[in-house]
mmCIF file of C-alpha atoms in Angstrom:
data_model
loop_
_atom_site.group_PDB
_atom_site.id
_atom_site.type_symbol
_atom_site.label_atom_id
_atom_site.label_comp_id
_atom_site.label_asym_id
_atom_site.label_seq_id
_atom_site.Cartn_x
_atom_site.Cartn_y
_atom_site.Cartn_z
ATOM 1 C CA MET Y 520 35.995 112.541 101.298
ATOM 2 C CA SER Y 521 33.877 111.796 104.326
ATOM 3 C CA ARG Y 522 31.644 108.720 104.382
ATOM 4 C CA PHE Y 523 28.839 110.600 106.084
ATOM 5 C CA LEU Y 524 26.993 113.770 105.332
ATOM 6 C CA PRO Y 525 27.707 116.420 107.921
ATOM 7 C CA VAL Y 526 24.721 117.571 109.902
ATOM 8 C CA GLU Y 527 24.154 121.266 109.353
ATOM 9 C CA PRO Y 528 24.006 123.037 112.735
ATOM 10 C CA ALA Y 529 20.737 124.712 111.704
ATOM 11 C CA LYS Y 530 19.178 121.234 111.411
ATOM 12 C CA TYR Y 531 20.387 119.827 114.743
ATOM 13 C CA THR Y 532 17.890 118.163 117.007
ATOM 14 C CA PRO Y 533 17.687 119.697 120.494
ATOM 15 C CA GLU Y 534 19.915 116.885 121.819
ATOM 16 C CA GLN Y 535 22.500 117.415 119.060
ATOM 17 C CA ARG Y 536 22.476 121.164 119.814
ATOM 18 C CA ARG Y 537 22.997 120.521 123.542
ATOM 19 C CA VAL Y 538 25.963 118.225 122.893
ATOM 20 C CA TYR Y 539 27.395 120.511 120.214
ATOM 21 C CA ASP Y 540 27.233 123.488 122.566
ATOM 22 C CA ALA Y 541 28.820 121.498 125.410
ATOM 23 C CA ILE Y 542 31.752 120.512 123.208
ATOM 24 C CA ALA Y 543 32.123 123.948 121.607
ATOM 25 C CA THR Y 544 32.189 125.776 124.934
ATOM 26 C CA GLY Y 545 34.409 123.229 126.704
ATOM 27 C CA PRO Y 546 38.200 122.985 126.694
ATOM 28 C CA ARG Y 547 38.233 121.818 123.042
ATOM 29 C CA ALA Y 548 36.765 125.204 122.050
ATOM 30 C CA GLY Y 549 35.169 123.800 118.916
ATOM 31 C CA VAL Y 550 33.510 120.818 117.294
ATOM 32 C CA ARG Y 551 35.726 119.092 114.746
ATOM 33 C CA GLY Y 552 37.211 115.807 113.678
ATOM 34 C CA PRO Y 553 35.595 112.749 115.233
ATOM 35 C CA PHE Y 554 32.771 114.795 116.730
ATOM 36 C CA LEU Y 555 31.553 115.707 113.249
ATOM 37 C CA ALA Y 556 30.736 112.007 112.826
ATOM 38 C CA LEU Y 557 29.724 111.314 116.413
ATOM 39 C CA ILE Y 558 27.195 114.175 116.524
ATOM 40 C CA HIS Y 559 24.919 111.915 114.464
ATOM 41 C CA LEU Y 560 24.502 109.965 117.733
ATOM 42 C CA PRO Y 561 24.386 112.732 120.312
ATOM 43 C CA GLU Y 562 24.228 110.473 123.386
ATOM 44 C CA LEU Y 563 27.347 108.620 122.233
ATOM 45 C CA ALA Y 564 29.089 111.883 121.308
ATOM 46 C CA ASP Y 565 28.314 113.274 124.746
ATOM 47 C CA ARG Y 566 29.627 110.229 126.597
ATOM 48 C CA ILE Y 567 32.777 110.119 124.480
ATOM 49 C CA GLN Y 568 33.459 113.832 124.810
ATOM 50 C CA HIS Y 569 33.214 113.656 128.614
ATOM 51 C CA LEU Y 570 35.638 110.737 128.758
ATOM 52 C CA GLY Y 571 38.009 112.470 126.348
ATOM 53 C CA GLU Y 572 37.869 115.716 128.281
ATOM 54 C CA TYR Y 573 38.932 113.889 131.441
ATOM 55 C CA LEU Y 574 41.683 111.880 129.757
ATOM 56 C CA ARG Y 575 43.119 114.777 127.809
ATOM 57 C CA PHE Y 576 42.809 117.630 130.290
ATOM 58 C CA ASN Y 577 42.452 116.167 133.792
ATOM 59 C CA THR Y 578 44.836 113.251 134.269
ATOM 60 C CA SER Y 579 48.018 113.338 136.307
ATOM 61 C CA PHE Y 580 50.086 113.592 133.104
ATOM 62 C CA PRO Y 581 51.460 116.879 131.806
ATOM 63 C CA PRO Y 582 50.592 117.639 128.164
ATOM 64 C CA ARG Y 583 54.145 116.744 127.074
ATOM 65 C CA LEU Y 584 53.530 113.119 128.074
ATOM 66 C CA SER Y 585 49.842 112.705 127.263
ATOM 67 C CA GLU Y 586 50.310 114.237 123.814
ATOM 68 C CA PHE Y 587 53.320 111.955 123.297
ATOM 69 C CA ALA Y 588 51.110 108.912 123.900
ATOM 70 C CA ILE Y 589 48.456 110.376 121.582
ATOM 71 C CA LEU Y 590 51.003 110.930 118.792
ATOM 72 C CA LEU Y 591 52.331 107.397 119.205
ATOM 73 C CA THR Y 592 48.767 106.094 118.856
ATOM 74 C CA ALA Y 593 48.038 108.295 115.844
ATOM 75 C CA ARG Y 594 51.254 107.159 114.176
ATOM 76 C CA HIS Y 595 50.585 103.494 114.898
ATOM 77 C CA TYR Y 596 47.326 103.735 112.941
ATOM 78 C CA THR Y 597 48.561 106.373 110.457
ATOM 79 C CA CYS Y 598 45.633 108.498 111.551
ATOM 80 C CA GLN Y 599 46.268 111.743 109.689
ATOM 81 C CA TYR Y 600 43.569 113.764 111.429
ATOM 82 C CA GLU Y 601 44.614 112.720 114.922
ATOM 83 C CA TRP Y 602 48.267 113.495 114.186
ATOM 84 C CA GLN Y 603 47.655 116.942 112.685
ATOM 85 C CA ALA Y 604 45.314 117.836 115.553
ATOM 86 C CA HIS Y 605 47.749 116.805 118.296
ATOM 87 C CA GLU Y 606 51.207 117.645 116.960
ATOM 88 C CA PRO Y 607 50.747 121.347 117.848
ATOM 89 C CA HIS Y 608 49.582 120.388 121.359
ATOM 90 C CA ALA Y 609 52.662 118.186 121.797
ATOM 91 C CA GLN Y 610 54.898 121.055 120.679
ATOM 92 C CA LYS Y 611 53.134 123.523 122.979
ATOM 93 C CA GLY Y 612 53.328 121.009 125.836
ATOM 94 C CA GLY Y 613 57.107 120.843 125.520
ATOM 95 C CA LEU Y 614 57.717 117.572 123.689
ATOM 96 C CA ALA Y 615 60.963 117.986 121.753
ATOM 97 C CA GLN Y 616 60.500 118.449 118.015
ATOM 98 C CA SER Y 617 63.229 115.848 117.447
ATOM 99 C CA ILE Y 618 61.067 113.256 119.232
ATOM 100 C CA ILE Y 619 57.979 114.283 117.261
ATOM 101 C CA ASP Y 620 59.885 114.050 113.971
ATOM 102 C CA THR Y 621 61.374 110.673 114.873
ATOM 103 C CA ILE Y 622 57.967 109.214 115.740
ATOM 104 C CA LYS Y 623 56.556 110.672 112.531
ATOM 105 C CA GLU Y 624 59.252 108.752 110.618
ATOM 106 C CA ARG Y 625 58.470 105.529 112.537
ATOM 107 C CA ARG Y 626 61.850 105.488 114.232
ATOM 108 C CA HIS Y 627 62.822 105.028 117.881
ATOM 109 C CA PRO Y 628 63.645 108.357 119.569
ATOM 110 C CA GLU Y 629 67.125 108.366 121.063
ATOM 111 C CA ALA Y 630 67.189 111.386 123.374
ATOM 112 C CA MET Y 631 64.178 110.981 125.655
ATOM 113 C CA GLN Y 632 63.784 112.016 129.254
ATOM 114 C CA PRO Y 633 63.216 109.076 131.632
ATOM 115 C CA ASP Y 634 59.471 109.754 131.936
ATOM 116 C CA GLU Y 635 59.205 109.946 128.127
ATOM 117 C CA THR Y 636 61.009 106.605 127.818
ATOM 118 C CA THR Y 637 58.480 105.049 130.191
ATOM 119 C CA VAL Y 638 55.514 106.445 128.224
ATOM 120 C CA PHE Y 639 57.137 105.326 124.962
ATOM 121 C CA GLU Y 640 57.727 101.754 126.188
ATOM 122 C CA PHE Y 641 54.257 101.374 127.708
ATOM 123 C CA THR Y 642 52.480 102.837 124.683
ATOM 124 C CA THR Y 643 54.440 100.995 122.002
ATOM 125 C CA GLU Y 644 54.170 97.659 123.813
ATOM 126 C CA LEU Y 645 50.436 98.042 124.266
ATOM 127 C CA LEU Y 646 49.911 99.102 120.646
ATOM 128 C CA SER Y 647 52.222 96.462 119.177
ATOM 129 C CA ASN Y 648 51.461 93.496 121.422
ATOM 130 C CA GLY Y 649 48.099 94.231 123.009
ATOM 131 C CA LYS Y 650 49.728 93.802 126.421
ATOM 132 C CA ILE Y 651 52.488 95.149 128.646
ATOM 133 C CA THR Y 652 55.407 93.140 130.001
ATOM 134 C CA ASP Y 653 55.768 92.981 133.764
ATOM 135 C CA ALA Y 654 59.030 94.952 133.610
ATOM 136 C CA VAL Y 655 57.491 97.847 131.668
ATOM 137 C CA TYR Y 656 54.384 97.840 133.844
ATOM 138 C CA GLU Y 657 56.488 97.963 137.008
ATOM 139 C CA ARG Y 658 58.574 100.854 135.622
ATOM 140 C CA THR Y 659 55.368 102.682 134.732
ATOM 141 C CA VAL Y 660 53.917 102.249 138.215
ATOM 142 C CA LYS Y 661 57.239 103.295 139.746
ATOM 143 C CA ALA Y 662 57.313 106.434 137.585
ATOM 144 C CA PHE Y 663 53.631 107.438 137.700
ATOM 145 C CA GLY Y 664 51.940 105.319 140.363
ATOM 146 C CA THR Y 665 49.036 102.954 139.844
ATOM 147 C CA ARG Y 666 46.844 105.919 138.953
ATOM 148 C CA GLY Y 667 49.220 106.951 136.159
ATOM 149 C CA ALA Y 668 49.409 103.423 134.751
ATOM 150 C CA ILE Y 669 45.625 103.212 134.650
ATOM 151 C CA GLU Y 670 45.289 106.679 133.127
ATOM 152 C CA LEU Y 671 47.914 105.930 130.480
ATOM 153 C CA GLY Y 672 46.199 102.711 129.405
ATOM 154 C CA ALA Y 673 42.844 104.513 129.263
ATOM 155 C CA LEU Y 674 44.321 107.444 127.312
ATOM 156 C CA ILE Y 675 45.765 105.093 124.705
ATOM 157 C CA GLY Y 676 42.499 103.151 124.494
ATOM 158 C CA TYR Y 677 40.505 106.360 124.078
ATOM 159 C CA TYR Y 678 42.707 107.595 121.243
ATOM 160 C CA ILE Y 679 42.515 104.192 119.558
ATOM 161 C CA MET Y 680 38.726 104.633 119.600
ATOM 162 C CA ILE Y 681 39.062 108.170 118.215
ATOM 163 C CA ALA Y 682 41.449 106.956 115.491
ATOM 164 C CA MET Y 683 39.017 104.203 114.539
ATOM 165 C CA THR Y 684 36.168 106.723 114.355
ATOM 166 C CA LEU Y 685 38.215 109.041 112.149
ATOM 167 C CA LEU Y 686 39.472 106.249 109.896
ATOM 168 C CA ALA Y 687 36.198 104.303 109.595
ATOM 169 C CA HIS Y 688 34.249 107.378 108.554
ATOM 170 C CA GLU Y 689 37.082 108.978 106.567
ATOM 171 C CA VAL Y 690 36.759 112.264 108.401
ATOM 172 C CA PRO Y 691 38.665 114.705 106.187
ATOM 173 C CA LEU Y 692 41.525 116.905 107.253
ATOM 174 C CA PRO Y 693 40.695 120.582 107.653
ATOM 175 C CA PRO Y 694 40.754 122.525 104.369
ATOM 176 C CA GLY Y 695 44.264 123.362 103.202
ATOM 177 C CA ILE Y 696 45.982 120.774 105.435
ATOM 178 C CA GLU Y 697 48.086 118.168 103.661
ATOM 179 C CA PRO Y 698 48.346 114.664 105.152
ATOM 180 C CA PRO Y 699 51.266 114.869 107.604
ATOM 181 C CA LEU Y 700 52.087 111.135 107.728
ATOM 182 C CA ARG Y 701 53.435 108.752 105.145
ATOM 183 C CA ALA Y 702 51.962 105.269 105.076
#
């Protein structure tokens, strides 16, 4: 049960309508999840959606790797909505189902490609420790360049913010979807 009342589209202010339309016609192709809460503050929703659009669709990472980092973040916080929204994107992006299942079960994936191992180490260290060791940071820069290291940290930070939005406001899963993660 959500902690906020959804705003009915017919009752949107002009600013809410502008932001709603921008999200709905953008690469997300719809307004759901965290944006159902954020639309209450259209300026914030707009700023967040622009940042998210860049981090999800325009970084140097292929979907296989960016969605991997997103799933690791969702699993870290047991964010049901974030997981169910991004598991299909990870599958479509080419992340092995065995890796997805292993992360879902809170286990360490064994058979990762080298670039996946780098994303896994960077993401899990940042989520677990709030920092990255020099060795992992150097491997990340070697694999993806300084740009990639910066993008990866920003991607993780963005999806932490999205997870916190979803969890704080108890944004419900879509109708008919069972929680995919065990606590």
